[in-house]
PDB file of C-alpha atoms in Angstrom:
ATOM      1  CA  MET P  12     -21.590   7.228  29.361  1.00 51.00           C
ATOM      2  CA  ASP P  13     -22.079   7.685  33.105  1.00 65.00           C
ATOM      3  CA  PHE P  14     -24.552   6.875  35.863  1.00 70.00           C
ATOM      4  CA  PRO P  15     -27.839   8.877  35.551  1.00 70.00           C
ATOM      5  CA  LYS P  16     -26.795  11.437  38.154  1.00 74.00           C
ATOM      6  CA  SER P  17     -28.935  14.172  36.647  1.00 76.00           C
ATOM      7  CA  VAL P  18     -32.223  12.218  36.958  1.00 73.00           C
ATOM      8  CA  PRO P  19     -34.248  13.426  39.972  1.00 75.00           C
ATOM      9  CA  GLY P  20     -35.039  10.701  42.521  1.00 73.00           C
ATOM     10  CA  VAL P  21     -32.862   8.078  40.839  1.00 74.00           C
ATOM     11  CA  GLY P  22     -31.578   7.041  44.265  1.00 74.00           C
ATOM     12  CA  LEU P  23     -27.842   6.731  43.669  1.00 72.00           C
ATOM     13  CA  VAL P  24     -25.615   6.334  46.728  1.00 74.00           C
ATOM     14  CA  GLY P  25     -22.084   7.569  46.302  1.00 77.00           C
ATOM     15  CA  GLY P  26     -22.852   7.988  42.603  1.00 74.00           C
ATOM     16  CA  ARG P  27     -23.721   4.294  42.158  1.00 76.00           C
ATOM     17  CA  PHE P  28     -26.825   2.079  42.104  1.00 73.00           C
ATOM     18  CA  VAL P  29     -27.868   0.369  45.355  1.00 76.00           C
ATOM     19  CA  ASN P  30     -30.358  -2.366  46.258  1.00 82.00           C
ATOM     20  CA  GLU P  31     -33.320  -1.838  48.540  1.00 79.00           C
ATOM     21  CA  ASP P  32     -32.588  -2.722  52.181  1.00 77.00           C
ATOM     22  CA  ALA P  33     -35.728  -3.140  54.324  1.00 81.00           C
ATOM     23  CA  ALA P  34     -33.689  -3.418  57.527  1.00 85.00           C
ATOM     24  CA  THR P  35     -32.184   0.035  57.155  1.00 82.00           C
ATOM     25  CA  GLY P  36     -34.978   1.622  55.179  1.00 80.00           C
ATOM     26  CA  GLN P  37     -32.690   2.148  52.195  1.00 81.00           C
ATOM     27  CA  LEU P  38     -34.707   2.531  49.022  1.00 79.00           C
ATOM     28  CA  GLY P  39     -33.458   0.829  45.908  1.00 79.00           C
ATOM     29  CA  SER P  40     -32.157   2.894  43.002  1.00 75.00           C
ATOM     30  CA  LEU P  41     -34.215   3.409  39.886  1.00 77.00           C
ATOM     31  CA  ILE P  42     -32.911   2.619  36.430  1.00 79.00           C
ATOM     32  CA  PRO P  43     -34.608   5.096  34.092  1.00 79.00           C
ATOM     33  CA  ALA P  44     -35.654   3.669  30.713  1.00 78.00           C
ATOM     34  CA  GLU P  45     -33.902   6.499  28.886  1.00 80.00           C
ATOM     35  CA  TRP P  46     -30.623   5.726  30.640  1.00 78.00           C
ATOM     36  CA  GLY P  47     -30.931   1.938  30.114  1.00 79.00           C
ATOM     37  CA  ASN P  48     -31.703   2.402  26.421  1.00 84.00           C
ATOM     38  CA  SER P  49     -28.800   4.821  26.018  1.00 84.00           C
ATOM     39  CA  LEU P  50     -26.453   2.285  27.595  1.00 83.00           C
ATOM     40  CA  MET P  51     -27.569  -0.428  25.170  1.00 85.00           C
ATOM     41  CA  ASP P  52     -27.351   1.953  22.200  1.00 89.00           C
ATOM     42  CA  GLU P  53     -23.775   2.739  23.132  1.00 89.00           C
ATOM     43  CA  LEU P  54     -22.903  -0.962  23.245  1.00 86.00           C
ATOM     44  CA  PHE P  55     -24.731  -1.617  19.964  1.00 87.00           C
ATOM     45  CA  ALA P  56     -22.673   1.107  18.283  1.00 90.00           C
ATOM     46  CA  VAL P  57     -19.548  -0.945  19.021  1.00 88.00           C
ATOM     47  CA  PHE P  58     -21.234  -4.098  17.677  1.00 88.00           C
ATOM     48  CA  VAL P  59     -22.249  -2.339  14.452  1.00 88.00           C
ATOM     49  CA  ALA P  60     -18.712  -1.028  13.921  1.00 85.00           C
ATOM     50  CA  ALA P  61     -17.414  -4.595  14.281  1.00 84.00           C
ATOM     51  CA  GLY P  62     -20.111  -6.069  12.022  1.00 87.00           C
ATOM     52  CA  ILE P  63     -21.673  -8.135  14.845  1.00 89.00           C
ATOM     53  CA  GLU P  64     -25.411  -8.777  15.131  1.00 89.00           C
ATOM     54  CA  PRO P  65     -26.533  -8.482  18.794  1.00 87.00           C
ATOM     55  CA  GLU P  66     -27.556 -11.807  20.321  1.00 87.00           C
ATOM     56  CA  GLU P  67     -29.250 -11.881  23.727  1.00 84.00           C
ATOM     57  CA  SER P  68     -27.746 -15.197  24.858  1.00 88.00           C
ATOM     58  CA  ASP P  69     -24.150 -14.384  23.871  1.00 89.00           C
ATOM     59  CA  THR P  70     -22.244 -12.665  26.682  1.00 86.00           C
ATOM     60  CA  THR P  71     -18.961 -12.445  24.765  1.00 89.00           C
ATOM     61  CA  GLN P  72     -20.070 -10.041  22.037  1.00 88.00           C
ATOM     62  CA  LEU P  73     -18.600  -6.902  23.580  1.00 88.00           C
ATOM     63  CA  LEU P  74     -15.167  -8.564  23.744  1.00 87.00           C
ATOM     64  CA  GLN P  75     -15.574  -9.768  20.153  1.00 85.00           C
ATOM     65  CA  ALA P  76     -16.547  -6.277  19.028  1.00 86.00           C
ATOM     66  CA  ILE P  77     -13.638  -4.593  20.791  1.00 83.00           C
ATOM     67  CA  ARG P  78     -11.245  -7.037  19.181  1.00 77.00           C
ATOM     68  CA  GLY P  79     -12.963  -6.481  15.853  1.00 77.00           C
ATOM     69  CA  VAL P  80     -12.467  -2.717  15.853  1.00 80.00           C
ATOM     70  CA  SER P  81      -8.980  -2.726  17.366  1.00 81.00           C
ATOM     71  CA  LEU P  82      -5.791  -4.721  16.955  1.00 85.00           C
ATOM     72  CA  PRO P  83      -6.353  -7.922  18.964  1.00 86.00           C
ATOM     73  CA  ILE P  84      -3.413  -8.688  21.263  1.00 89.00           C
ATOM     74  CA  TYR P  85      -2.569 -12.268  22.267  1.00 93.00           C
ATOM     75  CA  PRO P  86       0.319 -13.736  24.303  1.00 95.00           C
ATOM     76  CA  SER P  87       1.140 -15.949  21.308  1.00 94.00           C
ATOM     77  CA  ALA P  88      -0.367 -16.640  17.888  1.00 94.00           C
ATOM     78  CA  PRO P  89      -3.805 -18.318  18.244  1.00 94.00           C
ATOM     79  CA  ALA P  90      -4.088 -21.756  16.673  1.00 93.00           C
ATOM     80  CA  MET P  91      -7.542 -20.939  15.307  1.00 94.00           C
ATOM     81  CA  ASN P  92      -8.705 -18.076  13.083  1.00 94.00           C
ATOM     82  CA  VAL P  93      -9.929 -15.324  15.424  1.00 88.00           C
ATOM     83  CA  GLY P  94      -9.723 -12.565  12.829  1.00 84.00           C
ATOM     84  CA  PRO P  95      -7.583 -11.514   9.882  1.00 89.00           C
ATOM     85  CA  ILE P  96      -4.922  -9.715  11.939  1.00 90.00           C
ATOM     86  CA  VAL P  97      -3.563 -10.185  15.463  1.00 92.00           C
ATOM     87  CA  TYR P  98      -0.571  -8.983  17.440  1.00 93.00           C
ATOM     88  CA  ALA P  99       1.477 -11.715  19.166  1.00 95.00           C
ATOM     89  CA  LEU P 100       3.384 -10.488  22.214  1.00 95.00           C
ATOM     90  CA  ASP P 101       5.930 -13.325  22.219  1.00 94.00           C
ATOM     91  CA  ARG P 102       6.942 -12.554  18.624  1.00 92.00           C
ATOM     92  CA  GLN P 103       6.468  -8.772  18.868  1.00 93.00           C
ATOM     93  CA  GLN P 104       4.745  -9.010  15.487  1.00 93.00           C
ATOM     94  CA  ILE P 105       1.554  -8.253  13.637  1.00 94.00           C
ATOM     95  CA  LEU P 106       0.444 -11.554  12.112  1.00 96.00           C
ATOM     96  CA  HIS P 107      -2.008 -12.259   9.277  1.00 95.00           C
ATOM     97  CA  TRP P 108      -4.170 -15.369   8.927  1.00 96.00           C
ATOM     98  CA  GLN P 109      -2.981 -16.844   5.645  1.00 96.00           C
ATOM     99  CA  THR P 110      -2.280 -19.989   3.679  1.00 97.00           C
ATOM    100  CA  ILE P 111       1.280 -20.632   2.495  1.00 96.00           C
ATOM    101  CA  GLY P 112       1.585 -23.967   0.744  1.00 95.00           C
ATOM    102  CA  SER P 113       0.857 -26.645   3.348  1.00 93.00           C
ATOM    103  CA  PHE P 114       0.575 -24.060   6.147  1.00 96.00           C
ATOM    104  CA  THR P 115      -2.599 -22.294   7.208  1.00 97.00           C
ATOM    105  CA  GLY P 116      -2.436 -20.062  10.257  1.00 96.00           C
ATOM    106  CA  TYR P 117      -1.026 -16.825  11.582  1.00 96.00           C
ATOM    107  CA  ALA P 118       2.272 -15.696  10.068  1.00 95.00           C
ATOM    108  CA  SER P 119       4.088 -12.479   9.323  1.00 94.00           C
ATOM    109  CA  PRO P 120       3.385 -10.924   5.910  1.00 93.00           C
ATOM    110  CA  GLU P 121       7.208 -10.855   5.603  1.00 93.00           C
ATOM    111  CA  VAL P 122       7.751 -14.522   6.402  1.00 94.00           C
ATOM    112  CA  GLY P 123      11.044 -15.730   4.887  1.00 92.00           C
ATOM    113  CA  LYS P 124      12.346 -12.241   4.152  1.00 90.00           C
ATOM    114  CA  PHE P 125      16.133 -12.010   4.413  1.00 88.00           C
ATOM    115  CA  THR P 126      17.384  -9.129   6.528  1.00 85.00           C
ATOM    116  CA  TRP P 127      20.540  -7.939   8.253  1.00 83.00           C
ATOM    117  CA  GLY P 128      20.362  -7.612  12.024  1.00 80.00           C
ATOM    118  CA  THR P 129      22.437  -5.280  14.163  1.00 81.00           C
ATOM    119  CA  SER P 130      21.767  -6.736  17.619  1.00 85.00           C
ATOM    120  CA  ILE P 131      23.893  -9.421  19.253  1.00 84.00           C
ATOM    121  CA  ALA P 132      20.977 -11.851  19.401  1.00 87.00           C
ATOM    122  CA  ALA P 133      18.127 -12.310  16.974  1.00 89.00           C
ATOM    123  CA  ARG P 134      14.953 -10.442  17.879  1.00 90.00           C
ATOM    124  CA  PRO P 135      11.826 -12.466  18.743  1.00 91.00           C
ATOM    125  CA  TYR P 136      10.584 -12.228  15.147  1.00 91.00           C
ATOM    126  CA  GLU P 137      13.948 -13.176  13.596  1.00 91.00           C
ATOM    127  CA  GLU P 138      15.985 -16.353  13.266  1.00 91.00           C
ATOM    128  CA  ASN P 139      19.741 -16.540  12.775  1.00 91.00           C
ATOM    129  CA  ALA P 140      20.762 -18.063   9.455  1.00 92.00           C
ATOM    130  CA  ILE P 141      23.685 -20.126  10.732  1.00 92.00           C
ATOM    131  CA  GLY P 142      22.803 -23.592   9.457  1.00 94.00           C
ATOM    132  CA  GLN P 143      21.106 -24.792  12.631  1.00 95.00           C
ATOM    133  CA  THR P 144      18.464 -27.535  12.692  1.00 96.00           C
ATOM    134  CA  ILE P 145      14.882 -26.557  13.495  1.00 96.00           C
ATOM    135  CA  ASP P 146      11.691 -28.524  14.103  1.00 96.00           C
ATOM    136  CA  ARG P 147       9.138 -27.713  11.412  1.00 95.00           C
ATOM    137  CA  THR P 148       6.225 -28.696  13.675  1.00 94.00           C
ATOM    138  CA  LEU P 149       6.900 -25.851  16.096  1.00 92.00           C
ATOM    139  CA  PRO P 150       4.450 -22.971  15.476  1.00 88.00           C
ATOM    140  CA  LYS P 151       7.265 -20.442  15.091  1.00 87.00           C
ATOM    141  CA  TYR P 152       8.803 -22.395  12.182  1.00 94.00           C
ATOM    142  CA  ALA P 153       5.815 -23.961  10.418  1.00 95.00           C
ATOM    143  CA  ALA P 154       5.103 -20.984   8.147  1.00 95.00           C
ATOM    144  CA  LEU P 155       8.790 -20.431   7.372  1.00 96.00           C
ATOM    145  CA  VAL P 156       9.334 -24.017   6.214  1.00 96.00           C
ATOM    146  CA  ALA P 157       6.153 -23.961   4.121  1.00 96.00           C
ATOM    147  CA  TRP P 158       7.304 -20.666   2.576  1.00 96.00           C
ATOM    148  CA  ALA P 159      10.714 -22.162   1.728  1.00 95.00           C
ATOM    149  CA  GLU P 160       9.036 -25.090   0.003  1.00 96.00           C
ATOM    150  CA  VAL P 161       6.664 -22.889  -2.017  1.00 96.00           C
ATOM    151  CA  ASN P 162       9.464 -20.559  -3.105  1.00 94.00           C
ATOM    152  CA  GLY P 163      11.921 -23.249  -4.199  1.00 93.00           C
ATOM    153  CA  HIS P 164      14.403 -22.809  -1.344  1.00 94.00           C
ATOM    154  CA  MET P 165      14.050 -26.329   0.072  1.00 95.00           C
ATOM    155  CA  GLN P 166      16.836 -28.744  -0.900  1.00 93.00           C
ATOM    156  CA  THR P 167      17.719 -32.316  -0.077  1.00 93.00           C
ATOM    157  CA  SER P 168      20.316 -32.806   2.613  1.00 92.00           C
ATOM    158  CA  GLY P 169      22.991 -33.639   0.012  1.00 92.00           C
ATOM    159  CA  ALA P 170      22.219 -30.559  -2.104  1.00 93.00           C
ATOM    160  CA  TRP P 171      22.334 -28.093   0.806  1.00 94.00           C
ATOM    161  CA  VAL P 172      25.268 -25.657   0.432  1.00 90.00           C
ATOM    162  CA  LYS P 173      26.690 -23.300   3.035  1.00 91.00           C
ATOM    163  CA  GLY P 174      26.507 -19.725   1.812  1.00 88.00           C
ATOM    164  CA  ALA P 175      23.366 -20.209  -0.291  1.00 88.00           C
ATOM    165  CA  PHE P 176      19.843 -19.370   0.780  1.00 90.00           C
ATOM    166  CA  HIS P 177      18.941 -23.055   1.030  1.00 91.00           C
ATOM    167  CA  PHE P 178      16.866 -24.942   3.560  1.00 96.00           C
ATOM    168  CA  ALA P 179      17.323 -28.705   3.746  1.00 97.00           C
ATOM    169  CA  SER P 180      14.902 -31.442   4.725  1.00 95.00           C
ATOM    170  CA  LEU P 181      16.812 -33.805   7.029  1.00 95.00           C
ATOM    171  CA  GLY P 182      14.030 -36.349   7.389  1.00 91.00           C
ATOM    172  CA  GLY P 183      11.145 -36.445   9.818  1.00 93.00           C
ATOM    173  CA  ASN P 184      10.421 -32.962  11.126  1.00 95.00           C
ATOM    174  CA  SER P 185      14.023 -31.741  11.055  1.00 96.00           C
ATOM    175  CA  VAL P 186      14.963 -28.916   8.693  1.00 97.00           C
ATOM    176  CA  ARG P 187      18.311 -27.174   8.342  1.00 97.00           C
ATOM    177  CA  MET P 188      18.333 -23.394   8.100  1.00 95.00           C
ATOM    178  CA  PRO P 189      20.514 -21.548   5.568  1.00 94.00           C
ATOM    179  CA  ASP P 190      24.031 -20.707   6.711  1.00 93.00           C
ATOM    180  CA  LEU P 191      24.861 -17.226   5.430  1.00 89.00           C
ATOM    181  CA  ARG P 192      27.876 -16.518   7.610  1.00 86.00           C
ATOM    182  CA  ASP P 193      30.933 -14.984   5.933  1.00 82.00           C
ATOM    183  CA  GLN P 194      29.019 -14.152   2.758  1.00 78.00           C
ATOM    184  CA  PHE P 195      28.938 -11.027   0.659  1.00 74.00           C
ATOM    185  CA  ILE P 196      25.308 -10.861  -0.444  1.00 69.00           C
ATOM    186  CA  ARG P 197      24.663  -9.500  -3.902  1.00 64.00           C
ATOM    187  CA  ALA P 198      21.560  -9.555  -6.040  1.00 59.00           C
ATOM    188  CA  THR P 199      21.087 -10.733  -9.616  1.00 57.00           C
ATOM    189  CA  GLY P 200      21.856  -8.042 -12.184  1.00 55.00           C
ATOM    190  CA  THR P 201      24.139  -5.856 -10.054  1.00 52.00           C
ATOM    191  CA  ASP P 202      27.530  -7.041 -11.361  1.00 53.00           C
ATOM    192  CA  VAL P 203      28.586  -3.597 -12.572  1.00 55.00           C
ATOM    193  CA  ASP P 204      32.228  -4.019 -11.518  1.00 53.00           C
ATOM    194  CA  THR P 205      32.978  -6.202 -14.533  1.00 54.00           C
ATOM    195  CA  ALA P 206      36.697  -6.108 -13.867  1.00 53.00           C
ATOM    196  CA  ASN P 207      36.058  -8.127 -10.695  1.00 58.00           C
ATOM    197  CA  ALA P 208      32.850  -9.872 -11.671  1.00 60.00           C
ATOM    198  CA  ARG P 209      31.629 -12.733  -9.519  1.00 60.00           C
ATOM    199  CA  GLN P 210      29.219 -15.486 -10.441  1.00 64.00           C
ATOM    200  CA  LEU P 211      25.846 -15.554  -8.746  1.00 60.00           C
ATOM    201  CA  GLY P 212      26.064 -17.875  -5.737  1.00 59.00           C
ATOM    202  CA  SER P 213      29.852 -17.596  -5.340  1.00 63.00           C
ATOM    203  CA  ALA P 214      31.325 -16.663  -1.971  1.00 58.00           C
ATOM    204  CA  ARG P 215      33.487 -13.838  -0.679  1.00 55.00           C
ATOM    205  CA  LYS P 216      34.630 -13.487   2.915  1.00 47.00           C
ATOM    206  CA  MET P 217      33.467 -10.480   4.868  1.00 44.00           C
ATOM    207  CA  PRO P 218      34.218  -9.337   8.418  1.00 42.00           C
ATOM    208  CA  TRP P 219      30.639  -8.797   9.596  1.00 40.00           C
ATOM    209  CA  ARG P 220      29.361 -10.578  12.690  1.00 42.00           C
ATOM    210  CA  GLU P 221      27.838 -13.958  12.009  1.00 42.00           C
ATOM    211  CA  SER P 222      24.780 -13.030  14.115  1.00 43.00           C
ATOM    212  CA  MET P 223      23.799 -10.427  11.529  1.00 54.00           C
ATOM    213  CA  ALA P 224      22.643 -12.906   8.880  1.00 60.00           C
ATOM    214  CA  ARG P 225      19.028 -13.474   9.660  1.00 65.00           C
ATOM    215  CA  SER P 226      15.707 -14.384   8.182  1.00 61.00           C
ATOM    216  CA  ALA P 227      12.424 -12.818   9.236  1.00 57.00           C
ATOM    217  CA  ALA P 228      11.324 -16.335   9.905  1.00 59.00           C
ATOM    218  CA  TYR P 229       7.816 -16.355  11.229  1.00 63.00           C
TER     219      TYR P 229
END
């Protein structure tokens, strides 16, 4: 789409529309019906692609449509549902609007996933699993705590064990993260070295950095 430069007598100045100026004798530009209709048709095509019905009094529809046909980018996760998927800059993550137990909001589709990290510090979308206390009311932890509860990983303070993938409710809004430092992680059903078999949940020291035990928390 461009200005109607090819229309004879349209009266553009410098390739743009101008108003009439009686003092200087400047004539006002014309807006040809064909050009105006083409402009609206081009906008409507974006609305249709986003599933939005044009509404004369709503001046935010183009923004809504652009967000609807592209990946909406926000500084942080919106508190309200603005669409099924958004990208949060502070977390460097694509987030889905979802319900996880008591939580409804934007969270990663991989919330709670255990992963090894190779950087010194956890990335914005990760949380170190070193037994620290977190506040479950903070937006970055709300989905993680709800996920832990739904998946049976939440324990009482007295039942929390270092080395196990356990979260612990400490009362109020305080929750303890798992502490997976110094652990050799092995999955159920992989005890093929029967000569040195270990029980599920037992511990073995390993020399990896403690900052590598992380949960994709959000």
